[in-house]
Amino acid sequence: MIKTNNKNSIKRTLEDNVISIVVGIIISIVFFVTIYPFWYCIVLSFNEGTDALRGGIYLWPRKFTFDNYYAVIGIEYIPMAFFVSVCRTLIGTILCVAFTGLFAYSISHENLIGRKLYITAMLIIMYFSGGLIPQYMLYKNLGLMNTFWVYIIPNLFAAFNAVIMMNAFREVPKSLEEAAIIDGANDMRVFFQIILPVTMPTMATMALYSGVWHWNTWTDSAFFISNKNLKTLSNIMINLINQSESAAQTLVGNLNQSQVTYTSMTLRPAAMIICVLPIVAVYPFLQKYFVKGVMIGSIK
């Protein structure tokens, strides 16, 4: 209970203090359970692999080293895979946001011919997939197998993002579009010069969604790419994480065996940190748009 005195000041009772302490303890436990696994991966990635086999590492490295990261970065195809992943993420995100945005902008107008058909098709592909084998055959017939464009063309449209964008575009006053059209602007100019700047928080949020997905996904690289020069970083890292002890040693075994201190136990967290780090570095720059963009696109 909260009591007030004659001076209108708020006085906390014993019950209030107990509740605050309990809530603080619960929040601390949740925070620890959420953060500690990631922190443990960081600690393990900076510890010598042979020393980590002894166990007993919890809060900080017992024998600090960069050997795990040197070993992972020293994998033969890592530089090219990193370049492919960066190109895929940048190109794929820009084209996906533009293509999906144009679709969402079109269906946000109720006078669009065939609007219900487009919306129905969009909702169907949100919940149903053709399956891996038909997808493989389609890409093969289209000549996308073992090409960079297998990462881009099939992922130009994101149905979930289209729904969020469509709702955001509906919030834009029609008077802005009408004024631009009266001044002689066509639909493309209205979209890129009027609609996009107004809905920038939503578009930045959708770019974050698309960029994280492009960076993290590894299945298309595993199923549709056999050329090692076109493999993505996430695919190589997932292979490293899934390798056995001997296979991991062979994969990065280009060092003198007398100097090897890493094991698969420490290589795996190092690989995970390398994959996560670029997204963690980019996220703070888009965080300010995140909540606002989702709210604008969700309220309708």
Coordinates of C-alpha atoms in Angstrom, one line a residue:
M1 CA 0.0 0.0 0.0
I2 CA 1.1 3.6 -0.6
K3 CA 0.2 6.2 1.9
T4 CA 0.3 10.0 1.5
N5 CA 0.9 12.5 4.3
N6 CA -0.3 16.0 4.6
K7 CA 2.4 17.4 2.4
N8 CA 1.2 15.2 -0.5
S9 CA 4.5 13.2 -0.6
I10 CA 4.5 9.5 -1.3
K11 CA 5.6 7.2 1.5
R12 CA 6.6 3.6 0.7
T13 CA 5.4 1.0 3.1
L14 CA 7.1 -2.3 4.0
E15 CA 4.9 -4.1 1.6
D16 CA 6.0 -1.9 -1.3
N17 CA 9.7 -2.5 -0.4
V18 CA 9.2 -6.2 -0.3
I19 CA 7.5 -6.3 -3.6
S20 CA 10.2 -4.1 -5.2
I21 CA 12.9 -6.5 -3.8
V22 CA 11.1 -9.6 -5.1
V23 CA 10.6 -8.0 -8.6
G24 CA 14.2 -6.9 -8.7
I25 CA 15.3 -10.5 -7.8
I26 CA 13.1 -12.0 -10.5
I27 CA 14.4 -9.5 -13.1
S28 CA 18.0 -10.2 -12.1
I29 CA 17.5 -14.0 -12.5
V30 CA 15.8 -13.5 -15.9
F31 CA 18.6 -11.2 -17.0
F32 CA 21.3 -13.7 -15.9
V33 CA 19.6 -16.7 -17.5
T34 CA 19.3 -14.7 -20.8
I35 CA 22.8 -13.1 -20.9
Y36 CA 25.0 -15.8 -19.3
P37 CA 24.9 -18.4 -22.2
F38 CA 26.1 -15.7 -24.6
W39 CA 28.7 -14.5 -22.1
Y40 CA 29.9 -18.2 -21.6
C41 CA 30.4 -18.5 -25.3
I42 CA 32.6 -15.4 -25.3
V43 CA 34.6 -16.7 -22.3
L44 CA 35.1 -20.1 -23.9
S45 CA 36.1 -18.6 -27.2
F46 CA 38.9 -16.7 -25.6
N47 CA 40.2 -19.7 -23.6
E48 CA 42.8 -22.2 -24.7
G49 CA 41.0 -25.3 -26.1
T50 CA 43.2 -27.8 -24.3
D51 CA 42.8 -26.0 -21.0
A52 CA 39.0 -25.8 -21.5
L53 CA 38.8 -29.6 -21.6
R54 CA 39.5 -29.6 -17.9
G55 CA 36.3 -27.7 -17.2
G56 CA 35.7 -25.3 -14.4
I57 CA 35.4 -22.2 -16.6
Y58 CA 32.4 -20.0 -15.7
L59 CA 32.9 -16.3 -15.6
W60 CA 36.2 -15.5 -17.4
P61 CA 38.9 -17.2 -19.4
R62 CA 41.5 -19.2 -17.4
K63 CA 44.1 -19.1 -20.1
F64 CA 43.4 -16.2 -22.4
T65 CA 44.2 -16.6 -26.1
F66 CA 43.2 -15.5 -29.6
D67 CA 44.1 -18.9 -31.1
N68 CA 40.5 -20.0 -31.5
Y69 CA 39.7 -16.9 -33.6
Y70 CA 42.9 -17.2 -35.6
A71 CA 42.1 -20.8 -36.4
V72 CA 38.5 -20.0 -37.5
I73 CA 39.5 -17.0 -39.6
G74 CA 42.3 -19.1 -41.1
I75 CA 39.9 -21.5 -42.7
E76 CA 40.5 -21.5 -46.4
Y77 CA 37.1 -20.2 -47.6
I78 CA 36.3 -17.8 -44.8
P79 CA 37.4 -14.5 -46.5
M80 CA 35.4 -15.3 -49.6
A81 CA 32.4 -16.6 -47.6
F82 CA 32.4 -13.3 -45.6
F83 CA 32.5 -11.3 -48.8
V84 CA 29.6 -13.3 -50.2
S85 CA 27.6 -12.9 -47.0
V86 CA 28.1 -9.2 -46.9
C87 CA 27.1 -8.8 -50.6
R88 CA 24.1 -11.0 -50.1
T89 CA 23.0 -9.1 -47.0
L90 CA 23.4 -5.7 -48.6
I91 CA 21.9 -6.5 -52.0
G92 CA 19.3 -8.8 -50.7
T93 CA 18.1 -6.4 -48.1
I94 CA 17.9 -3.4 -50.4
L95 CA 16.0 -5.3 -53.2
C96 CA 13.7 -7.1 -50.8
V97 CA 12.7 -3.8 -49.0
A98 CA 12.1 -2.1 -52.4
F99 CA 10.3 -5.0 -54.1
T100 CA 8.1 -5.8 -51.0
G101 CA 7.5 -2.1 -50.4
L102 CA 6.2 -1.6 -54.0
F103 CA 3.9 -4.5 -53.6
A104 CA 2.6 -3.3 -50.2
Y105 CA 2.2 0.2 -51.5
S106 CA 0.1 -1.1 -54.4
I107 CA -2.2 -3.3 -52.3
S108 CA -2.7 -0.5 -49.8
H109 CA -4.9 1.2 -52.4
E110 CA -8.4 -0.3 -52.3
N111 CA -9.1 0.6 -56.0
L112 CA -6.3 -1.7 -57.2
I113 CA -7.6 -4.2 -59.8
G114 CA -7.2 -7.7 -58.5
R115 CA -6.3 -6.5 -55.0
K116 CA -8.2 -9.3 -53.2
L117 CA -6.4 -11.9 -55.4
Y118 CA -3.0 -10.5 -54.5
I119 CA -3.8 -10.4 -50.8
T120 CA -5.1 -14.0 -50.9
A121 CA -2.0 -15.2 -52.6
M122 CA 0.2 -13.3 -50.1
L123 CA -1.6 -15.0 -47.1
I124 CA -1.3 -18.4 -48.7
I125 CA 2.4 -18.2 -49.1
M126 CA 2.7 -17.0 -45.5
Y127 CA 1.4 -20.3 -44.2
F128 CA 2.2 -22.9 -46.9
S129 CA 5.4 -23.9 -48.8
G130 CA 5.9 -26.0 -51.9
G131 CA 8.5 -28.1 -50.1
L132 CA 12.3 -28.5 -50.7
I133 CA 12.2 -30.9 -53.7
P134 CA 9.8 -28.7 -55.8
Q135 CA 11.9 -25.7 -54.8
Y136 CA 15.1 -27.4 -55.9
M137 CA 13.5 -28.4 -59.2
L138 CA 12.2 -24.9 -59.8
Y139 CA 15.6 -23.3 -59.1
K140 CA 17.3 -25.8 -61.4
N141 CA 14.9 -25.1 -64.3
L142 CA 15.4 -21.3 -63.8
G143 CA 19.1 -21.7 -63.9
L144 CA 19.6 -20.4 -60.4
M145 CA 21.6 -23.4 -59.0
N146 CA 25.2 -22.5 -58.1
T147 CA 24.7 -18.8 -58.8
F148 CA 24.7 -15.8 -56.5
W149 CA 21.2 -14.9 -57.6
V150 CA 19.8 -18.0 -55.8
Y151 CA 20.2 -15.9 -52.7
I152 CA 18.5 -12.8 -54.1
I153 CA 15.7 -13.6 -56.5
P154 CA 13.7 -16.1 -54.5
N155 CA 13.8 -13.8 -51.5
L156 CA 12.7 -10.6 -53.1
F157 CA 9.3 -10.8 -51.5
A158 CA 8.6 -11.2 -47.8
A159 CA 4.9 -11.7 -47.0
F160 CA 5.1 -10.8 -43.3
N161 CA 7.0 -7.6 -44.1
A162 CA 4.4 -6.7 -46.8
V163 CA 1.6 -6.9 -44.2
I164 CA 3.5 -4.5 -41.8
M165 CA 4.3 -2.1 -44.7
M166 CA 0.8 -2.2 -46.1
N167 CA -0.6 -1.1 -42.7
A168 CA 2.1 1.6 -42.4
F169 CA 1.3 3.0 -45.9
R170 CA -2.4 3.2 -45.0
E171 CA -1.5 5.6 -42.2
V172 CA 0.0 8.1 -44.7
P173 CA -2.4 10.9 -45.4
K174 CA -3.9 10.6 -48.9
S175 CA -3.5 14.3 -49.3
L176 CA 0.3 13.9 -49.7
E177 CA -0.1 11.5 -52.6
E178 CA -2.8 13.7 -54.2
A179 CA -0.7 16.8 -53.9
A180 CA 2.3 15.0 -55.5
I181 CA 0.2 13.7 -58.3
I182 CA -1.3 17.1 -59.0
D183 CA 2.3 18.4 -59.3
G184 CA 2.9 15.8 -62.0
A185 CA 4.6 13.0 -60.0
N186 CA 4.0 9.4 -61.2
D187 CA 3.4 6.5 -58.9
M188 CA 7.1 5.5 -58.7
R189 CA 8.2 9.0 -57.8
V190 CA 5.4 9.3 -55.2
F191 CA 6.6 6.0 -53.6
F192 CA 10.3 6.8 -53.5
Q193 CA 10.2 10.5 -52.7
I194 CA 7.0 10.8 -50.6
I195 CA 6.0 7.5 -49.1
L196 CA 9.4 6.1 -48.2
P197 CA 10.7 9.2 -46.2
V198 CA 7.4 9.4 -44.3
T199 CA 7.5 5.7 -43.3
M200 CA 11.2 5.5 -42.7
P201 CA 10.9 3.9 -39.2
T202 CA 8.9 1.1 -40.7
M203 CA 11.2 0.6 -43.7
A204 CA 14.3 0.6 -41.4
T205 CA 12.6 -2.0 -39.2
M206 CA 11.8 -4.2 -42.3
A207 CA 15.4 -3.7 -43.5
L208 CA 16.6 -5.0 -40.1
Y209 CA 14.4 -8.0 -40.3
S210 CA 15.5 -8.8 -43.9
G211 CA 19.2 -8.1 -43.1
V212 CA 19.3 -10.4 -40.1
W213 CA 17.6 -13.1 -42.1
H214 CA 19.9 -12.9 -45.0
W215 CA 23.0 -12.9 -42.7
N216 CA 21.9 -15.8 -40.6
T217 CA 20.2 -18.2 -43.0
W218 CA 22.4 -21.1 -44.2
T219 CA 20.0 -23.6 -45.7
D220 CA 19.9 -22.2 -49.3
S221 CA 23.7 -22.2 -49.3
A222 CA 23.7 -25.8 -48.2
F223 CA 21.1 -27.1 -50.6
F224 CA 21.4 -25.1 -53.7
I225 CA 25.2 -24.2 -53.8
S226 CA 28.0 -26.7 -54.3
N227 CA 30.6 -24.1 -55.4
K228 CA 32.7 -23.4 -52.3
N229 CA 33.4 -19.9 -53.6
L230 CA 29.7 -19.1 -53.3
K231 CA 29.2 -20.5 -49.8
T232 CA 28.0 -18.1 -47.2
L233 CA 29.7 -17.5 -43.8
S234 CA 26.8 -18.9 -41.9
N235 CA 26.9 -22.1 -43.8
I236 CA 30.6 -22.6 -43.2
M237 CA 30.2 -21.8 -39.6
I238 CA 27.3 -24.2 -39.1
N239 CA 29.4 -26.9 -40.7
L240 CA 32.2 -26.1 -38.3
I241 CA 29.9 -26.2 -35.3
N242 CA 28.5 -29.5 -36.3
Q243 CA 31.9 -31.1 -37.0
S244 CA 33.3 -33.7 -34.7
E245 CA 36.6 -33.1 -32.8
S246 CA 38.8 -34.7 -35.5
A247 CA 36.9 -33.1 -38.4
A248 CA 37.2 -29.7 -36.8
Q249 CA 40.9 -30.2 -36.3
T250 CA 41.3 -31.2 -40.0
L251 CA 39.2 -28.2 -41.2
V252 CA 41.4 -25.7 -39.5
G253 CA 44.5 -27.9 -39.2
N254 CA 46.8 -25.6 -41.2
L255 CA 48.9 -24.8 -38.2
N256 CA 51.9 -26.6 -36.8
Q257 CA 50.5 -29.4 -34.6
S258 CA 52.9 -28.6 -31.9
Q259 CA 51.4 -25.1 -31.7
V260 CA 47.7 -26.2 -31.7
T261 CA 45.9 -25.3 -28.6
Y262 CA 42.3 -25.1 -29.9
T263 CA 39.7 -27.9 -29.8
S264 CA 36.2 -28.1 -31.3
M265 CA 34.9 -27.2 -27.8
T266 CA 36.4 -23.7 -28.2
L267 CA 36.3 -23.4 -32.0
R268 CA 32.5 -23.6 -32.0
P269 CA 31.8 -20.6 -29.7
A270 CA 34.4 -18.6 -31.6
A271 CA 32.6 -19.4 -34.8
M272 CA 29.3 -18.3 -33.3
I273 CA 30.7 -15.1 -32.0
I274 CA 32.2 -14.2 -35.5
C275 CA 28.8 -14.8 -37.1
V276 CA 26.8 -12.8 -34.5
L277 CA 29.3 -9.9 -34.2
P278 CA 28.4 -8.0 -37.5
I279 CA 24.6 -8.0 -36.6
V280 CA 25.3 -6.9 -33.1
A281 CA 27.4 -4.0 -34.5
V282 CA 24.7 -2.9 -36.9
Y283 CA 21.7 -3.2 -34.6
P284 CA 22.3 -0.2 -32.4
F285 CA 22.1 2.1 -35.5
L286 CA 18.6 0.8 -36.3
Q287 CA 17.3 0.3 -32.8
K288 CA 15.8 3.7 -32.6
Y289 CA 13.5 2.9 -35.5
F290 CA 12.6 -0.6 -34.3
V291 CA 9.8 0.0 -31.8
K292 CA 8.3 2.9 -33.6
G293 CA 8.4 1.1 -37.0
V294 CA 6.6 -2.0 -35.7
M295 CA 4.0 0.1 -33.9
I296 CA 3.2 2.2 -36.9
G297 CA 2.9 -0.9 -39.1
S298 CA 0.9 -2.9 -36.6
I299 CA -1.8 -0.4 -35.6
K300 CA -4.7 -0.3 -38.1

